[in-house]
mmCIF file of C-alpha atoms in Angstrom:
data_model
loop_
_atom_site.group_PDB
_atom_site.id
_atom_site.type_symbol
_atom_site.label_atom_id
_atom_site.label_comp_id
_atom_site.label_asym_id
_atom_site.label_seq_id
_atom_site.Cartn_x
_atom_site.Cartn_y
_atom_site.Cartn_z
ATOM 1 C CA MET A 29 -18.297 0.807 6.009
ATOM 2 C CA ALA A 30 -18.234 -1.532 3.297
ATOM 3 C CA GLU A 31 -19.803 -4.733 5.038
ATOM 4 C CA ASN A 32 -17.212 -7.206 3.542
ATOM 5 C CA ASN A 33 -14.695 -6.537 6.265
ATOM 6 C CA GLN A 34 -14.411 -9.406 8.684
ATOM 7 C CA GLU A 35 -11.689 -9.644 11.640
ATOM 8 C CA ALA A 36 -11.314 -13.579 12.395
ATOM 9 C CA PRO A 37 -9.956 -14.718 15.191
ATOM 10 C CA LYS A 38 -6.440 -14.216 16.194
ATOM 11 C CA ASN A 39 -4.934 -17.210 15.883
ATOM 12 C CA PRO A 40 -3.490 -19.109 18.915
ATOM 13 C CA ASN A 41 0.013 -19.598 17.925
ATOM 14 C CA ASN A 42 0.446 -16.370 16.409
ATOM 15 C CA SER A 43 0.032 -13.251 18.656
ATOM 16 C CA GLY A 44 -0.399 -11.022 15.387
ATOM 17 C CA THR A 45 -3.715 -9.709 14.181
ATOM 18 C CA GLU A 46 -5.312 -11.523 10.957
ATOM 19 C CA VAL A 47 -7.990 -9.872 8.586
ATOM 20 C CA HIS A 48 -9.417 -11.599 5.818
ATOM 21 C CA LEU A 49 -11.483 -9.743 3.040
ATOM 22 C CA ASN A 50 -13.795 -11.476 0.775
ATOM 23 C CA ASP A 51 -17.127 -10.189 -0.363
ATOM 24 C CA ASP A 52 -18.780 -11.816 -4.424
ATOM 25 C CA LYS A 53 -21.401 -8.405 -3.969
ATOM 26 C CA HIS A 54 -21.203 -5.505 -6.813
ATOM 27 C CA PRO A 55 -18.995 -2.321 -6.225
ATOM 28 C CA ARG A 56 -20.519 0.452 -6.314
ATOM 29 C CA GLU A 57 -19.394 3.521 -8.587
ATOM 30 C CA ASP A 58 -17.551 6.221 -6.192
ATOM 31 C CA SER A 59 -16.388 9.839 -7.574
ATOM 32 C CA PHE A 60 -13.622 11.315 -7.801
ATOM 33 C CA GLN A 61 -12.499 14.427 -9.323
ATOM 34 C CA GLY A 62 -9.462 13.528 -11.585
ATOM 35 C CA ALA A 63 -9.152 11.511 -14.541
ATOM 36 C CA THR A 64 -10.320 8.191 -14.287
ATOM 37 C CA LEU A 65 -9.260 4.905 -16.234
ATOM 38 C CA GLU A 66 -11.673 1.775 -15.786
ATOM 39 C CA ILE A 67 -10.199 -1.605 -16.450
ATOM 40 C CA SER A 68 -12.932 -3.989 -17.666
ATOM 41 C CA GLY A 69 -12.889 -7.732 -16.675
ATOM 42 C CA ASP A 70 -14.474 -9.556 -19.818
ATOM 43 C CA GLY A 71 -10.834 -11.094 -20.463
ATOM 44 C CA VAL A 72 -10.709 -9.636 -23.534
ATOM 45 C CA PRO A 73 -7.134 -7.272 -24.266
ATOM 46 C CA ARG A 74 -8.062 -4.091 -25.198
ATOM 47 C CA ASP A 75 -6.580 -1.051 -24.782
ATOM 48 C CA PRO A 76 -8.112 1.105 -21.404
ATOM 49 C CA GLU A 77 -10.447 3.533 -22.384
ATOM 50 C CA VAL A 78 -9.778 6.787 -20.379
ATOM 51 C CA ASP A 79 -12.571 9.257 -18.781
ATOM 52 C CA PHE A 80 -11.070 12.405 -18.759
ATOM 53 C CA ALA A 81 -12.009 14.720 -15.572
ATOM 54 C CA GLY A 82 -8.721 16.255 -14.830
ATOM 55 C CA PRO A 83 -5.439 15.904 -15.585
ATOM 56 C CA GLY A 84 -4.232 12.919 -18.441
ATOM 57 C CA LEU A 85 -3.135 9.464 -17.091
ATOM 58 C CA ASN A 86 0.078 8.876 -18.674
ATOM 59 C CA ARG A 87 1.897 5.718 -17.332
ATOM 60 C CA ASN A 88 5.322 6.835 -18.787
ATOM 61 C CA ARG A 89 6.112 10.241 -17.799
ATOM 62 C CA PRO A 90 8.788 11.794 -15.370
ATOM 63 C CA GLY A 91 8.288 12.989 -12.122
ATOM 64 C CA SER A 92 5.127 13.994 -10.136
ATOM 65 C CA THR A 93 1.616 13.016 -11.392
ATOM 66 C CA ILE A 94 0.530 16.493 -10.373
ATOM 67 C CA GLY A 95 3.927 18.563 -11.537
ATOM 68 C CA ARG A 96 5.580 18.490 -8.710
ATOM 69 C CA GLN A 97 9.579 18.401 -9.398
ATOM 70 C CA SER A 98 10.371 14.804 -8.150
ATOM 71 C CA VAL A 99 14.064 14.111 -6.916
ATOM 72 C CA ARG A 100 15.507 12.459 -10.365
ATOM 73 C CA SER A 101 14.142 12.241 -13.521
ATOM 74 C CA THR A 102 12.550 8.732 -13.998
ATOM 75 C CA THR A 103 9.718 6.624 -16.005
ATOM 76 C CA SER A 104 7.807 6.580 -12.127
ATOM 77 C CA GLN A 105 4.401 6.510 -12.237
ATOM 78 C CA THR A 106 4.515 8.260 -8.749
ATOM 79 C CA SER A 107 6.456 11.693 -7.696
ATOM 80 C CA MET A 108 9.412 10.647 -5.144
ATOM 81 C CA LYS A 109 10.789 12.514 -1.878
ATOM 82 C CA PRO A 110 12.324 15.670 -2.542
ATOM 83 C CA GLY A 111 15.445 15.169 -0.479
ATOM 84 C CA GLY A 112 14.713 11.692 -0.280
ATOM 85 C CA PHE A 113 18.555 10.533 -0.912
ATOM 86 C CA GLN A 114 19.848 7.386 1.019
ATOM 87 C CA SER A 115 23.541 6.705 1.273
ATOM 88 C CA GLU A 116 25.178 3.074 2.139
ATOM 89 C CA LYS A 117 25.015 3.367 5.407
ATOM 90 C CA GLN A 118 21.711 4.792 6.241
ATOM 91 C CA THR A 119 20.713 1.891 4.062
ATOM 92 C CA GLU A 120 21.974 -0.561 5.926
ATOM 93 C CA THR A 121 20.599 0.432 9.224
ATOM 94 C CA PHE A 122 17.126 -1.426 7.719
ATOM 95 C CA PHE A 123 17.049 -4.891 9.314
ATOM 96 C CA SER A 124 15.140 -6.150 5.961
ATOM 97 C CA TYR A 125 18.317 -5.229 4.418
ATOM 98 C CA LYS A 126 20.535 -7.532 6.011
ATOM 99 C CA GLU A 127 21.840 -10.431 4.844
ATOM 100 C CA ASP A 128 19.169 -12.821 3.289
ATOM 101 C CA ASN A 129 16.703 -11.113 6.034
ATOM 102 C CA LEU A 130 14.075 -10.149 3.717
ATOM 103 C CA LYS A 131 14.354 -13.356 1.409
ATOM 104 C CA LYS A 132 13.205 -15.185 4.577
ATOM 105 C CA ALA A 133 10.420 -13.009 5.725
ATOM 106 C CA PHE A 134 9.557 -13.925 2.578
ATOM 107 C CA THR A 135 9.289 -17.711 2.483
ATOM 108 C CA GLN A 136 7.958 -17.545 6.234
ATOM 109 C CA CYS A 137 4.750 -15.433 5.527
ATOM 110 C CA GLU A 138 3.832 -17.468 2.431
ATOM 111 C CA SER A 139 4.663 -20.820 4.659
ATOM 112 C CA GLU A 140 1.908 -19.139 7.414
ATOM 113 C CA PHE A 141 -0.710 -17.565 5.817
ATOM 114 C CA TYR A 142 -0.547 -18.553 1.956
ATOM 115 C CA LYS A 143 -3.101 -21.005 0.540
ATOM 116 C CA LYS A 144 -2.833 -21.921 -3.054
ATOM 117 C CA GLU A 145 -5.660 -23.335 -2.837
ATOM 118 C CA LEU A 146 -7.498 -19.880 -1.936
ATOM 119 C CA ASP A 147 -5.188 -17.654 -3.280
ATOM 120 C CA GLY A 148 -3.653 -19.081 -6.650
ATOM 121 C CA LYS A 149 -0.487 -18.456 -8.130
ATOM 122 C CA VAL A 150 1.889 -16.422 -6.196
ATOM 123 C CA LEU A 151 3.084 -13.552 -8.955
ATOM 124 C CA GLY A 152 5.139 -11.334 -7.220
ATOM 125 C CA ASN A 153 6.271 -9.827 -3.472
ATOM 126 C CA TRP A 154 7.153 -6.635 -2.684
ATOM 127 C CA LEU A 155 8.345 -4.827 0.677
ATOM 128 C CA LEU A 156 6.621 -0.708 0.277
ATOM 129 C CA ALA A 157 5.768 1.456 2.536
ATOM 130 C CA GLU A 158 2.062 1.675 3.823
ATOM 131 C CA ILE A 159 0.846 5.032 5.193
ATOM 132 C CA ASP A 160 -2.371 4.662 7.518
ATOM 133 C CA HIS A 161 -5.501 6.655 8.579
ATOM 134 C CA TRP A 162 -3.382 7.851 11.322
ATOM 135 C CA ASP A 163 -1.093 9.538 8.463
ATOM 136 C CA ASN A 164 1.484 6.367 10.013
ATOM 137 C CA GLU A 165 3.489 5.150 7.912
ATOM 138 C CA ARG A 166 5.029 1.329 8.471
ATOM 139 C CA GLU A 167 7.409 -1.387 6.444
ATOM 140 C CA LYS A 168 5.025 -3.798 4.637
ATOM 141 C CA LEU A 169 5.860 -6.992 2.812
ATOM 142 C CA LEU A 170 3.284 -7.504 0.510
ATOM 143 C CA LEU A 171 2.470 -11.141 -2.186
ATOM 144 C CA LEU A 172 0.664 -10.019 -5.303
ATOM 145 C CA THR A 173 -1.273 -13.702 -6.096
ATOM 146 C CA GLU A 174 -3.375 -14.590 -8.524
ATOM 147 C CA ASN A 175 -6.493 -14.124 -6.498
ATOM 148 C CA SER A 176 -6.276 -12.135 -3.408
ATOM 149 C CA LEU A 177 -3.116 -9.132 -2.359
ATOM 150 C CA LEU A 178 -1.414 -11.070 1.465
ATOM 151 C CA VAL A 179 -0.512 -7.537 3.759
ATOM 152 C CA PHE A 180 2.103 -8.309 6.611
ATOM 153 C CA ARG A 181 3.338 -6.293 8.885
ATOM 154 C CA TYR A 182 6.537 -8.053 9.676
ATOM 155 C CA ASN A 183 9.593 -7.907 12.743
ATOM 156 C CA PHE A 184 12.887 -8.336 10.875
ATOM 157 C CA ILE A 185 14.889 -8.335 13.873
ATOM 158 C CA ASN A 186 12.528 -11.732 15.739
ATOM 159 C CA SER A 187 11.599 -12.970 12.689
ATOM 160 C CA THR A 188 7.704 -12.807 13.568
ATOM 161 C CA ILE A 189 4.492 -11.875 11.649
ATOM 162 C CA GLN A 190 2.549 -9.092 13.911
ATOM 163 C CA GLU A 191 -0.397 -8.611 11.558
ATOM 164 C CA LYS A 192 -1.372 -10.068 8.276
ATOM 165 C CA ARG A 193 -4.068 -9.416 5.760
ATOM 166 C CA ARG A 194 -5.462 -11.134 3.234
ATOM 167 C CA ILE A 195 -7.688 -9.130 0.437
ATOM 168 C CA MET A 196 -9.245 -11.102 -2.199
ATOM 169 C CA LEU A 197 -8.585 -8.924 -5.544
ATOM 170 C CA HIS A 198 -12.358 -8.938 -6.732
ATOM 171 C CA ILE A 199 -13.597 -7.029 -4.298
ATOM 172 C CA ILE A 200 -11.476 -4.249 -5.185
ATOM 173 C CA ASP A 201 -13.516 -1.367 -6.648
ATOM 174 C CA THR A 202 -10.975 1.710 -7.171
ATOM 175 C CA ILE A 203 -7.093 2.215 -6.864
ATOM 176 C CA HIS A 204 -6.109 6.028 -6.723
ATOM 177 C CA VAL A 205 -2.592 6.993 -8.018
ATOM 178 C CA GLY A 206 -1.689 10.306 -7.364
ATOM 179 C CA ASP A 207 0.447 12.869 -4.979
ATOM 180 C CA PHE A 208 -0.815 12.457 -0.647
ATOM 181 C CA THR A 209 -2.190 15.675 0.324
ATOM 182 C CA TYR A 210 -3.577 17.067 3.354
ATOM 183 C CA PRO A 211 -7.020 19.116 4.324
ATOM 184 C CA GLU A 212 -6.916 22.724 3.631
ATOM 185 C CA TRP A 213 -6.605 23.526 7.232
ATOM 186 C CA SER A 214 -3.894 21.399 8.226
ATOM 187 C CA ILE A 215 -0.855 22.388 9.819
ATOM 188 C CA MET A 216 1.084 18.855 8.586
ATOM 189 C CA PRO A 217 3.105 20.128 5.665
ATOM 190 C CA VAL A 218 4.186 23.072 7.144
ATOM 191 C CA VAL A 219 6.156 21.332 10.286
ATOM 192 C CA SER A 220 6.969 17.951 7.905
ATOM 193 C CA ALA A 221 7.475 16.608 4.859
ATOM 194 C CA ASP A 222 7.495 13.074 4.988
ATOM 195 C CA HIS A 223 4.689 12.450 2.751
ATOM 196 C CA SER A 224 5.363 15.344 0.078
ATOM 197 C CA HIS A 225 5.820 12.537 -2.819
ATOM 198 C CA GLY A 226 3.253 10.179 -4.289
ATOM 199 C CA GLY A 227 1.756 7.080 -4.051
ATOM 200 C CA ILE A 228 -1.676 4.784 -4.443
ATOM 201 C CA GLN A 229 -4.502 3.791 -2.854
ATOM 202 C CA ILE A 230 -6.865 0.724 -3.286
ATOM 203 C CA LYS A 231 -10.108 1.099 -2.102
ATOM 204 C CA TRP A 232 -12.784 -1.718 -1.273
ATOM 205 C CA ASN A 233 -15.476 0.435 0.228
ATOM 206 C CA ARG A 234 -17.616 0.877 -2.732
ATOM 207 C CA GLY A 235 -17.434 4.397 -1.793
ATOM 208 C CA GLU A 236 -18.732 4.219 1.568
ATOM 209 C CA LEU A 237 -16.892 6.317 4.042
ATOM 210 C CA PRO A 238 -15.240 4.078 7.400
ATOM 211 C CA SER A 239 -17.114 4.800 10.956
ATOM 212 C CA PHE A 240 -16.441 7.543 13.397
ATOM 213 C CA GLY A 241 -14.771 4.937 15.648
ATOM 214 C CA GLN A 242 -13.170 3.346 12.506
ATOM 215 C CA ARG A 243 -11.371 6.515 11.853
ATOM 216 C CA TRP A 244 -11.043 7.975 15.541
ATOM 217 C CA ASN A 245 -9.026 4.247 16.344
ATOM 218 C CA PRO A 246 -5.455 4.521 15.402
ATOM 219 C CA TRP A 247 -5.208 0.315 15.980
ATOM 220 C CA CYS A 248 -8.158 -0.087 13.903
ATOM 221 C CA SER A 249 -7.316 -2.795 11.002
ATOM 222 C CA THR A 250 -10.615 -2.953 9.334
ATOM 223 C CA ILE A 251 -9.926 0.467 7.261
ATOM 224 C CA PRO A 252 -11.671 -0.585 3.744
ATOM 225 C CA TRP A 253 -8.019 0.825 2.115
ATOM 226 C CA VAL A 254 -4.768 0.788 1.640
ATOM 227 C CA SER A 255 -2.344 3.299 1.284
ATOM 228 C CA LEU A 256 1.100 2.679 -0.584
ATOM 229 C CA ALA A 257 4.344 4.377 -1.161
ATOM 230 C CA HIS A 258 7.941 2.912 -2.334
ATOM 231 C CA HIS A 259 9.848 1.834 0.330
ATOM 232 C CA PRO A 260 12.940 4.450 1.489
ATOM 233 C CA ILE A 261 15.496 1.517 0.475
ATOM 234 C CA LEU A 262 14.713 2.793 -3.146
ATOM 235 C CA TYR A 263 15.778 6.581 -2.420
ATOM 236 C CA ASN A 264 19.314 4.273 -2.508
ATOM 237 C CA PRO A 265 21.033 5.083 -5.534
ATOM 238 C CA LYS A 266 22.022 1.241 -5.715
ATOM 239 C CA GLU A 267 18.436 0.169 -5.686
ATOM 240 C CA THR A 268 16.653 2.919 -7.865
ATOM 241 C CA GLU A 269 15.780 0.233 -10.425
ATOM 242 C CA THR A 270 14.913 -2.671 -7.980
ATOM 243 C CA ILE A 271 11.466 -3.412 -7.945
ATOM 244 C CA THR A 272 11.086 -4.935 -4.503
ATOM 245 C CA TYR A 273 10.602 -1.594 -3.236
ATOM 246 C CA ASN A 274 9.309 0.073 -6.057
ATOM 247 C CA VAL A 275 5.332 1.225 -5.773
ATOM 248 C CA ASP A 276 5.256 1.244 -9.324
ATOM 249 C CA GLU A 277 6.059 -1.860 -10.016
ATOM 250 C CA PHE A 278 3.542 -3.115 -7.626
ATOM 251 C CA TYR A 279 0.741 -1.129 -9.446
ATOM 252 C CA GLU A 280 1.421 -2.718 -12.615
ATOM 253 C CA ALA A 281 1.469 -6.100 -11.603
ATOM 254 C CA LEU A 282 -1.633 -5.453 -9.449
ATOM 255 C CA ILE A 283 -3.716 -4.293 -12.041
ATOM 256 C CA ASP A 284 -2.915 -6.753 -14.350
ATOM 257 C CA ALA A 285 -4.093 -9.051 -11.568
ATOM 258 C CA ILE A 286 -7.133 -7.459 -10.630
ATOM 259 C CA SER A 287 -8.274 -6.911 -14.408
ATOM 260 C CA LYS A 288 -8.063 -10.964 -14.328
ATOM 261 C CA ALA A 289 -9.790 -11.837 -11.040
ATOM 262 C CA TYR A 290 -12.404 -9.791 -12.749
ATOM 263 C CA SER A 291 -12.972 -11.835 -16.431
ATOM 264 C CA ARG A 292 -13.151 -14.699 -13.459
ATOM 265 C CA LYS A 293 -15.131 -13.534 -10.399
ATOM 266 C CA ARG A 294 -17.141 -10.449 -12.465
ATOM 267 C CA PRO A 295 -17.164 -10.712 -16.035
ATOM 268 C CA GLY A 296 -18.606 -7.787 -17.878
ATOM 269 C CA GLU A 297 -17.502 -5.638 -14.732
ATOM 270 C CA LYS A 298 -15.082 -3.236 -14.627
ATOM 271 C CA VAL A 299 -12.331 -1.569 -11.426
ATOM 272 C CA THR A 300 -11.106 1.963 -11.847
ATOM 273 C CA VAL A 301 -8.415 3.643 -11.718
ATOM 274 C CA ALA A 302 -8.596 7.130 -10.585
ATOM 275 C CA GLU A 303 -5.609 9.944 -11.112
ATOM 276 C CA GLY A 304 -5.527 12.472 -8.573
ATOM 277 C CA PRO A 305 -4.250 13.833 -4.911
ATOM 278 C CA ILE A 306 -4.676 11.136 -2.456
ATOM 279 C CA LEU A 307 -5.921 12.631 0.466
ATOM 280 C CA ILE A 308 -4.170 11.653 4.425
ATOM 281 C CA GLU A 309 -7.355 13.038 6.555
ATOM 282 C CA SER A 310 -4.281 14.603 9.388
ATOM 283 C CA TYR A 311 -4.678 18.132 10.735
ATOM 284 C CA ALA A 312 -2.443 18.723 13.433
ATOM 285 C CA SER A 313 -1.016 15.488 14.412
ATOM 286 C CA LEU A 314 2.330 15.769 16.130
ATOM 287 C CA THR A 315 2.419 12.164 17.178
ATOM 288 C CA SER A 316 2.897 10.405 13.753
ATOM 289 C CA MET A 317 5.055 13.314 13.236
ATOM 290 C CA VAL A 318 7.702 12.125 15.650
ATOM 291 C CA PHE A 319 6.838 8.500 14.664
ATOM 292 C CA ASN A 320 7.562 9.278 11.364
ATOM 293 C CA GLN A 321 10.850 11.292 11.540
ATOM 294 C CA SER A 322 11.592 8.781 13.768
ATOM 295 C CA SER A 323 10.900 5.779 11.672
ATOM 296 C CA VAL A 324 9.494 4.104 14.191
ATOM 297 C CA GLY A 325 7.507 1.683 11.960
ATOM 298 C CA TYR A 326 11.026 0.312 10.200
ATOM 299 C CA CYS A 327 12.977 -2.218 12.005
ATOM 300 C CA LYS A 328 16.237 -0.334 12.165
ATOM 301 C CA ASP A 329 19.491 -0.788 13.782
ATOM 302 C CA ARG A 330 19.323 2.620 15.645
ATOM 303 C CA ASN A 331 23.155 2.998 17.201
ATOM 304 C CA GLY A 332 22.878 -0.358 18.931
ATOM 305 C CA LEU A 333 19.400 0.097 20.021
ATOM 306 C CA CYS A 334 17.243 -1.983 17.850
ATOM 307 C CA PHE A 335 13.341 -1.369 16.968
#
């Protein structure tokens, strides 16, 4: 694993996990089968150069990045889940959708963890879905700033931050864009269609794999990447154009912020954007199937039961 992951001690005033990621060491080239786009950090405006090693990288085409039919024709960079329709009634079960809960959550996260002198100006905030290394899906709040990406697991029912992570933008070395996929011998695509869609994966591992202990610890908070997708609320026809739930809007803002961060911290160096399948290393995880199909990773009103 990369040496840049350091878990800070827990705040005695907060039961959540706090992680800071910061490293000024140079990133290492990572091999990836797909199209790669290198974005320079020298601060000079230019059209990005693409090294084609697979399907072309078109930022304005409809549907899937690898050809799967989307739910609807959009200019989405990532594909959407087939049959992922959310009615207004279904959407209203999300506590993040109730009244001003989302606005309050962003305000709380910013006041408790954001540091202007360290993070710089806040550029935007999103509510997206994260798929972890055990194939479990949870909703996550994200604050993008000039220097960092702040990621929160937030309980919308009791208004508490359960986990928080700061990722400095200049340590990010690779961003993958594509459809989520499973290993060849995995039964997950057969028993579940939960992740038959696209997303992005942000990596700061310099090509190094996590340790055995990290991979087999479902609660590990030092995995050197984060995988994100559209929040389910985006599948509500009323919210299709809402930036807050759209991973593509976040991706565009992130690319711009990283490019500027590189120009300040690592002038002349480049971050790689690669297009191709994003591997979820899960073979027969029935626990994650139940977890995802029951939406345990989301704060919802479940017919009077709220969790």
